[in-house]
């Protein structure tokens, strides 16, 4: 299975880089992992709604340019579906069984994901109604993907 994470923003903190490296290494047993980092657009402090939409669309165009036609796109979105870790594992496993083994997860920037990217998404997933920094969320997503593969393989992992 091929997992691609397309994300807006760079990781600056060493402790987050270390966690990302650790989960990336662990995932190497289960899938081919590719992380694509895109530049986040600067948002003025008092940006209007129109300016924010423009920034999201600009970031969205960058995201769309990295999505290949054969990718099953899962957008991380507050309006998406909530799944347990077991349901998430089953969903990913089912994608592989049905021929969708090239999965792209999308993590937007601080303003979220553009309408054009959400329209391209095959599925919208929400981890929580809470908002998380996108740098930390990348670690959370990698951990859940790793947990999902462990569940799929029937291997022990914390509940």
PDB file of C-alpha atoms in Angstrom:
ATOM      1  CA  UNK A   1       0.000   0.000   0.000  1.00  0.00           C
ATOM      2  CA  UNK A   2       1.171   3.540  -0.774  1.00  0.00           C
ATOM      3  CA  UNK A   3       0.410   6.268   1.753  1.00  0.00           C
ATOM      4  CA  UNK A   4       1.061   9.891   0.858  1.00  0.00           C
ATOM      5  CA  UNK A   5       0.565  12.731   3.287  1.00  0.00           C
ATOM      6  CA  UNK A   6       0.209  16.075   1.564  1.00  0.00           C
ATOM      7  CA  UNK A   7       0.478  18.809   4.153  1.00  0.00           C
ATOM      8  CA  UNK A   8       0.702  22.572   4.282  1.00  0.00           C
ATOM      9  CA  UNK A   9       3.532  23.856   6.448  1.00  0.00           C
ATOM     10  CA  UNK A  10       6.968  22.773   7.559  1.00  0.00           C
ATOM     11  CA  UNK A  11       7.928  21.130  10.833  1.00  0.00           C
ATOM     12  CA  UNK A  12      10.284  23.320  12.851  1.00  0.00           C
ATOM     13  CA  UNK A  13      10.279  21.666  16.279  1.00  0.00           C
ATOM     14  CA  UNK A  14      12.840  18.894  16.790  1.00  0.00           C
ATOM     15  CA  UNK A  15      10.586  16.834  19.057  1.00  0.00           C
ATOM     16  CA  UNK A  16       7.892  16.721  16.351  1.00  0.00           C
ATOM     17  CA  UNK A  17      10.456  15.844  13.677  1.00  0.00           C
ATOM     18  CA  UNK A  18      11.699  13.024  15.917  1.00  0.00           C
ATOM     19  CA  UNK A  19       8.165  11.665  16.367  1.00  0.00           C
ATOM     20  CA  UNK A  20       7.474  11.893  12.612  1.00  0.00           C
ATOM     21  CA  UNK A  21      10.741  10.098  11.875  1.00  0.00           C
ATOM     22  CA  UNK A  22       9.905   7.354  14.393  1.00  0.00           C
ATOM     23  CA  UNK A  23       6.428   6.665  12.988  1.00  0.00           C
ATOM     24  CA  UNK A  24       7.728   6.904   9.421  1.00  0.00           C
ATOM     25  CA  UNK A  25      10.334   4.259  10.275  1.00  0.00           C
ATOM     26  CA  UNK A  26       7.714   2.032  11.930  1.00  0.00           C
ATOM     27  CA  UNK A  27       5.363   2.370   8.954  1.00  0.00           C
ATOM     28  CA  UNK A  28       8.111   1.178   6.595  1.00  0.00           C
ATOM     29  CA  UNK A  29       7.176  -2.417   7.540  1.00  0.00           C
ATOM     30  CA  UNK A  30       3.623  -1.930   6.276  1.00  0.00           C
ATOM     31  CA  UNK A  31       3.561   0.562   3.430  1.00  0.00           C
ATOM     32  CA  UNK A  32       5.477   2.949   1.243  1.00  0.00           C
ATOM     33  CA  UNK A  33       5.184   6.368   2.900  1.00  0.00           C
ATOM     34  CA  UNK A  34       5.709   9.722   1.227  1.00  0.00           C
ATOM     35  CA  UNK A  35       5.276  13.062   2.997  1.00  0.00           C
ATOM     36  CA  UNK A  36       4.922  16.122   0.786  1.00  0.00           C
ATOM     37  CA  UNK A  37       5.283  19.473   2.547  1.00  0.00           C
ATOM     38  CA  UNK A  38       3.913  22.573   0.873  1.00  0.00           C
ATOM     39  CA  UNK A  39       4.619  26.182   1.783  1.00  0.00           C
ATOM     40  CA  UNK A  40       1.963  27.781   3.939  1.00  0.00           C
ATOM     41  CA  UNK A  41       0.770  31.179   2.820  1.00  0.00           C
ATOM     42  CA  UNK A  42       1.166  34.015   5.291  1.00  0.00           C
ATOM     43  CA  UNK A  43      -2.144  35.258   6.674  1.00  0.00           C
ATOM     44  CA  UNK A  44      -2.349  38.898   7.763  1.00  0.00           C
ATOM     45  CA  UNK A  45      -3.560  39.378  11.366  1.00  0.00           C
ATOM     46  CA  UNK A  46      -6.782  41.105  10.352  1.00  0.00           C
ATOM     47  CA  UNK A  47      -7.429  39.216   7.125  1.00  0.00           C
ATOM     48  CA  UNK A  48     -10.917  39.521   5.708  1.00  0.00           C
ATOM     49  CA  UNK A  49     -12.990  36.444   4.940  1.00  0.00           C
ATOM     50  CA  UNK A  50     -12.301  37.032   1.249  1.00  0.00           C
ATOM     51  CA  UNK A  51      -8.533  37.192   1.878  1.00  0.00           C
ATOM     52  CA  UNK A  52      -8.684  33.981   3.916  1.00  0.00           C
ATOM     53  CA  UNK A  53     -10.589  32.174   1.145  1.00  0.00           C
ATOM     54  CA  UNK A  54      -8.007  33.400  -1.368  1.00  0.00           C
ATOM     55  CA  UNK A  55      -5.177  32.065   0.803  1.00  0.00           C
ATOM     56  CA  UNK A  56      -6.929  28.685   1.217  1.00  0.00           C
ATOM     57  CA  UNK A  57      -7.470  28.451  -2.545  1.00  0.00           C
ATOM     58  CA  UNK A  58      -3.819  29.254  -3.246  1.00  0.00           C
ATOM     59  CA  UNK A  59      -2.739  26.533  -0.801  1.00  0.00           C
ATOM     60  CA  UNK A  60      -5.408  24.286  -2.330  1.00  0.00           C
ATOM     61  CA  UNK A  61      -3.943  24.675  -5.808  1.00  0.00           C
ATOM     62  CA  UNK A  62      -0.593  23.530  -4.437  1.00  0.00           C
ATOM     63  CA  UNK A  63      -2.258  20.503  -2.827  1.00  0.00           C
ATOM     64  CA  UNK A  64      -4.174  19.617  -6.006  1.00  0.00           C
ATOM     65  CA  UNK A  65      -0.962  19.775  -8.041  1.00  0.00           C
ATOM     66  CA  UNK A  66       0.458  16.936  -5.893  1.00  0.00           C
ATOM     67  CA  UNK A  67      -2.594  14.647  -6.127  1.00  0.00           C
ATOM     68  CA  UNK A  68      -2.280  11.965  -8.806  1.00  0.00           C
ATOM     69  CA  UNK A  69      -5.316  10.701 -10.705  1.00  0.00           C
ATOM     70  CA  UNK A  70      -5.058   7.227  -9.171  1.00  0.00           C
ATOM     71  CA  UNK A  71      -5.010   8.467  -5.565  1.00  0.00           C
ATOM     72  CA  UNK A  72      -7.870   7.899  -3.159  1.00  0.00           C
ATOM     73  CA  UNK A  73      -7.956  11.228  -1.325  1.00  0.00           C
ATOM     74  CA  UNK A  74      -8.855  11.499   2.352  1.00  0.00           C
ATOM     75  CA  UNK A  75      -9.177  15.105   3.512  1.00  0.00           C
ATOM     76  CA  UNK A  76      -8.713  15.794   7.196  1.00  0.00           C
ATOM     77  CA  UNK A  77     -11.697  18.059   7.799  1.00  0.00           C
ATOM     78  CA  UNK A  78     -13.649  19.188  10.870  1.00  0.00           C
ATOM     79  CA  UNK A  79     -16.855  18.375   8.965  1.00  0.00           C
ATOM     80  CA  UNK A  80     -15.687  14.841   8.197  1.00  0.00           C
ATOM     81  CA  UNK A  81     -16.710  11.478   9.602  1.00  0.00           C
ATOM     82  CA  UNK A  82     -15.568  10.327  13.044  1.00  0.00           C
ATOM     83  CA  UNK A  83     -14.167   6.790  13.249  1.00  0.00           C
ATOM     84  CA  UNK A  84     -12.748   4.640  16.017  1.00  0.00           C
ATOM     85  CA  UNK A  85      -9.212   3.370  15.483  1.00  0.00           C
ATOM     86  CA  UNK A  86     -10.641  -0.060  14.651  1.00  0.00           C
ATOM     87  CA  UNK A  87     -13.095   1.408  12.120  1.00  0.00           C
ATOM     88  CA  UNK A  88     -10.289   3.482  10.596  1.00  0.00           C
ATOM     89  CA  UNK A  89      -8.144   0.345  10.238  1.00  0.00           C
ATOM     90  CA  UNK A  90     -11.045  -1.486   8.618  1.00  0.00           C
ATOM     91  CA  UNK A  91     -11.686   1.398   6.245  1.00  0.00           C
ATOM     92  CA  UNK A  92      -8.042   1.508   5.103  1.00  0.00           C
ATOM     93  CA  UNK A  93      -7.940  -2.272   4.778  1.00  0.00           C
ATOM     94  CA  UNK A  94     -11.116  -2.225   2.678  1.00  0.00           C
ATOM     95  CA  UNK A  95      -9.617   0.433   0.399  1.00  0.00           C
ATOM     96  CA  UNK A  96      -6.676  -1.881  -0.304  1.00  0.00           C
ATOM     97  CA  UNK A  97      -8.975  -4.842  -0.955  1.00  0.00           C
ATOM     98  CA  UNK A  98     -11.068  -2.832  -3.425  1.00  0.00           C
ATOM     99  CA  UNK A  99      -8.016  -1.665  -5.404  1.00  0.00           C
ATOM    100  CA  UNK A 100      -7.530   1.738  -3.768  1.00  0.00           C
ATOM    101  CA  UNK A 101      -4.037   1.081  -2.448  1.00  0.00           C
ATOM    102  CA  UNK A 102      -2.698   4.536  -3.310  1.00  0.00           C
ATOM    103  CA  UNK A 103      -4.058   6.754  -0.516  1.00  0.00           C
ATOM    104  CA  UNK A 104      -3.376  10.455  -0.015  1.00  0.00           C
ATOM    105  CA  UNK A 105      -4.182  12.145   3.282  1.00  0.00           C
ATOM    106  CA  UNK A 106      -4.559  15.917   3.109  1.00  0.00           C
ATOM    107  CA  UNK A 107      -3.708  18.188   6.036  1.00  0.00           C
ATOM    108  CA  UNK A 108      -4.542  21.827   5.356  1.00  0.00           C
ATOM    109  CA  UNK A 109      -2.916  24.924   6.731  1.00  0.00           C
ATOM    110  CA  UNK A 110      -4.040  27.067   9.643  1.00  0.00           C
ATOM    111  CA  UNK A 111      -7.147  28.216   7.754  1.00  0.00           C
ATOM    112  CA  UNK A 112      -8.231  24.727   6.756  1.00  0.00           C
ATOM    113  CA  UNK A 113      -8.691  23.088   3.361  1.00  0.00           C
ATOM    114  CA  UNK A 114     -10.007  24.850   0.265  1.00  0.00           C
ATOM    115  CA  UNK A 115     -13.361  24.022  -1.301  1.00  0.00           C
ATOM    116  CA  UNK A 116     -11.607  22.770  -4.432  1.00  0.00           C
ATOM    117  CA  UNK A 117      -9.581  20.213  -2.445  1.00  0.00           C
ATOM    118  CA  UNK A 118     -12.654  19.131  -0.468  1.00  0.00           C
ATOM    119  CA  UNK A 119     -14.479  18.651  -3.775  1.00  0.00           C
ATOM    120  CA  UNK A 120     -11.633  16.380  -5.006  1.00  0.00           C
ATOM    121  CA  UNK A 121     -11.590  14.345  -1.791  1.00  0.00           C
ATOM    122  CA  UNK A 122     -13.096  10.877  -1.898  1.00  0.00           C
ATOM    123  CA  UNK A 123     -13.614  10.890   1.854  1.00  0.00           C
ATOM    124  CA  UNK A 124     -13.553  13.458   4.654  1.00  0.00           C
ATOM    125  CA  UNK A 125     -12.258  12.336   8.026  1.00  0.00           C
ATOM    126  CA  UNK A 126     -12.323  14.145  11.375  1.00  0.00           C
ATOM    127  CA  UNK A 127     -10.251  13.037  14.366  1.00  0.00           C
ATOM    128  CA  UNK A 128     -11.914  15.460  16.777  1.00  0.00           C
ATOM    129  CA  UNK A 129     -14.069  18.559  16.974  1.00  0.00           C
ATOM    130  CA  UNK A 130     -11.042  20.202  18.579  1.00  0.00           C
ATOM    131  CA  UNK A 131      -8.539  22.145  16.508  1.00  0.00           C
ATOM    132  CA  UNK A 132      -4.885  21.050  16.546  1.00  0.00           C
ATOM    133  CA  UNK A 133      -1.721  22.662  15.161  1.00  0.00           C
ATOM    134  CA  UNK A 134      -1.068  21.074  11.763  1.00  0.00           C
ATOM    135  CA  UNK A 135       2.478  20.148  12.835  1.00  0.00           C
ATOM    136  CA  UNK A 136       1.185  18.144  15.807  1.00  0.00           C
ATOM    137  CA  UNK A 137      -1.651  16.727  13.754  1.00  0.00           C
ATOM    138  CA  UNK A 138       0.822  15.180  11.329  1.00  0.00           C
ATOM    139  CA  UNK A 139       2.227  13.123  14.217  1.00  0.00           C
ATOM    140  CA  UNK A 140      -1.303  12.142  15.281  1.00  0.00           C
ATOM    141  CA  UNK A 141      -2.193  11.031  11.755  1.00  0.00           C
ATOM    142  CA  UNK A 142       0.988   8.975  11.378  1.00  0.00           C
ATOM    143  CA  UNK A 143       0.322   7.329  14.740  1.00  0.00           C
ATOM    144  CA  UNK A 144      -3.231   6.401  13.725  1.00  0.00           C
ATOM    145  CA  UNK A 145      -2.099   5.042  10.348  1.00  0.00           C
ATOM    146  CA  UNK A 146       0.539   2.971  12.174  1.00  0.00           C
ATOM    147  CA  UNK A 147      -2.045   1.816  14.725  1.00  0.00           C
ATOM    148  CA  UNK A 148      -4.380   0.950  11.847  1.00  0.00           C
ATOM    149  CA  UNK A 149      -1.814  -1.305  10.195  1.00  0.00           C
ATOM    150  CA  UNK A 150      -1.096  -3.006  13.523  1.00  0.00           C
ATOM    151  CA  UNK A 151      -4.820  -3.637  13.963  1.00  0.00           C
ATOM    152  CA  UNK A 152      -5.159  -4.945  10.385  1.00  0.00           C
ATOM    153  CA  UNK A 153      -2.309  -7.402  10.952  1.00  0.00           C
ATOM    154  CA  UNK A 154      -3.718  -8.565  14.282  1.00  0.00           C
ATOM    155  CA  UNK A 155      -0.612  -7.306  16.060  1.00  0.00           C
ATOM    156  CA  UNK A 156      -0.775  -6.009  19.634  1.00  0.00           C
ATOM    157  CA  UNK A 157      -1.073  -2.304  20.228  1.00  0.00           C
ATOM    158  CA  UNK A 158      -2.377  -0.145  23.062  1.00  0.00           C
ATOM    159  CA  UNK A 159      -6.151   0.140  23.205  1.00  0.00           C
TER     160      UNK A 159
END
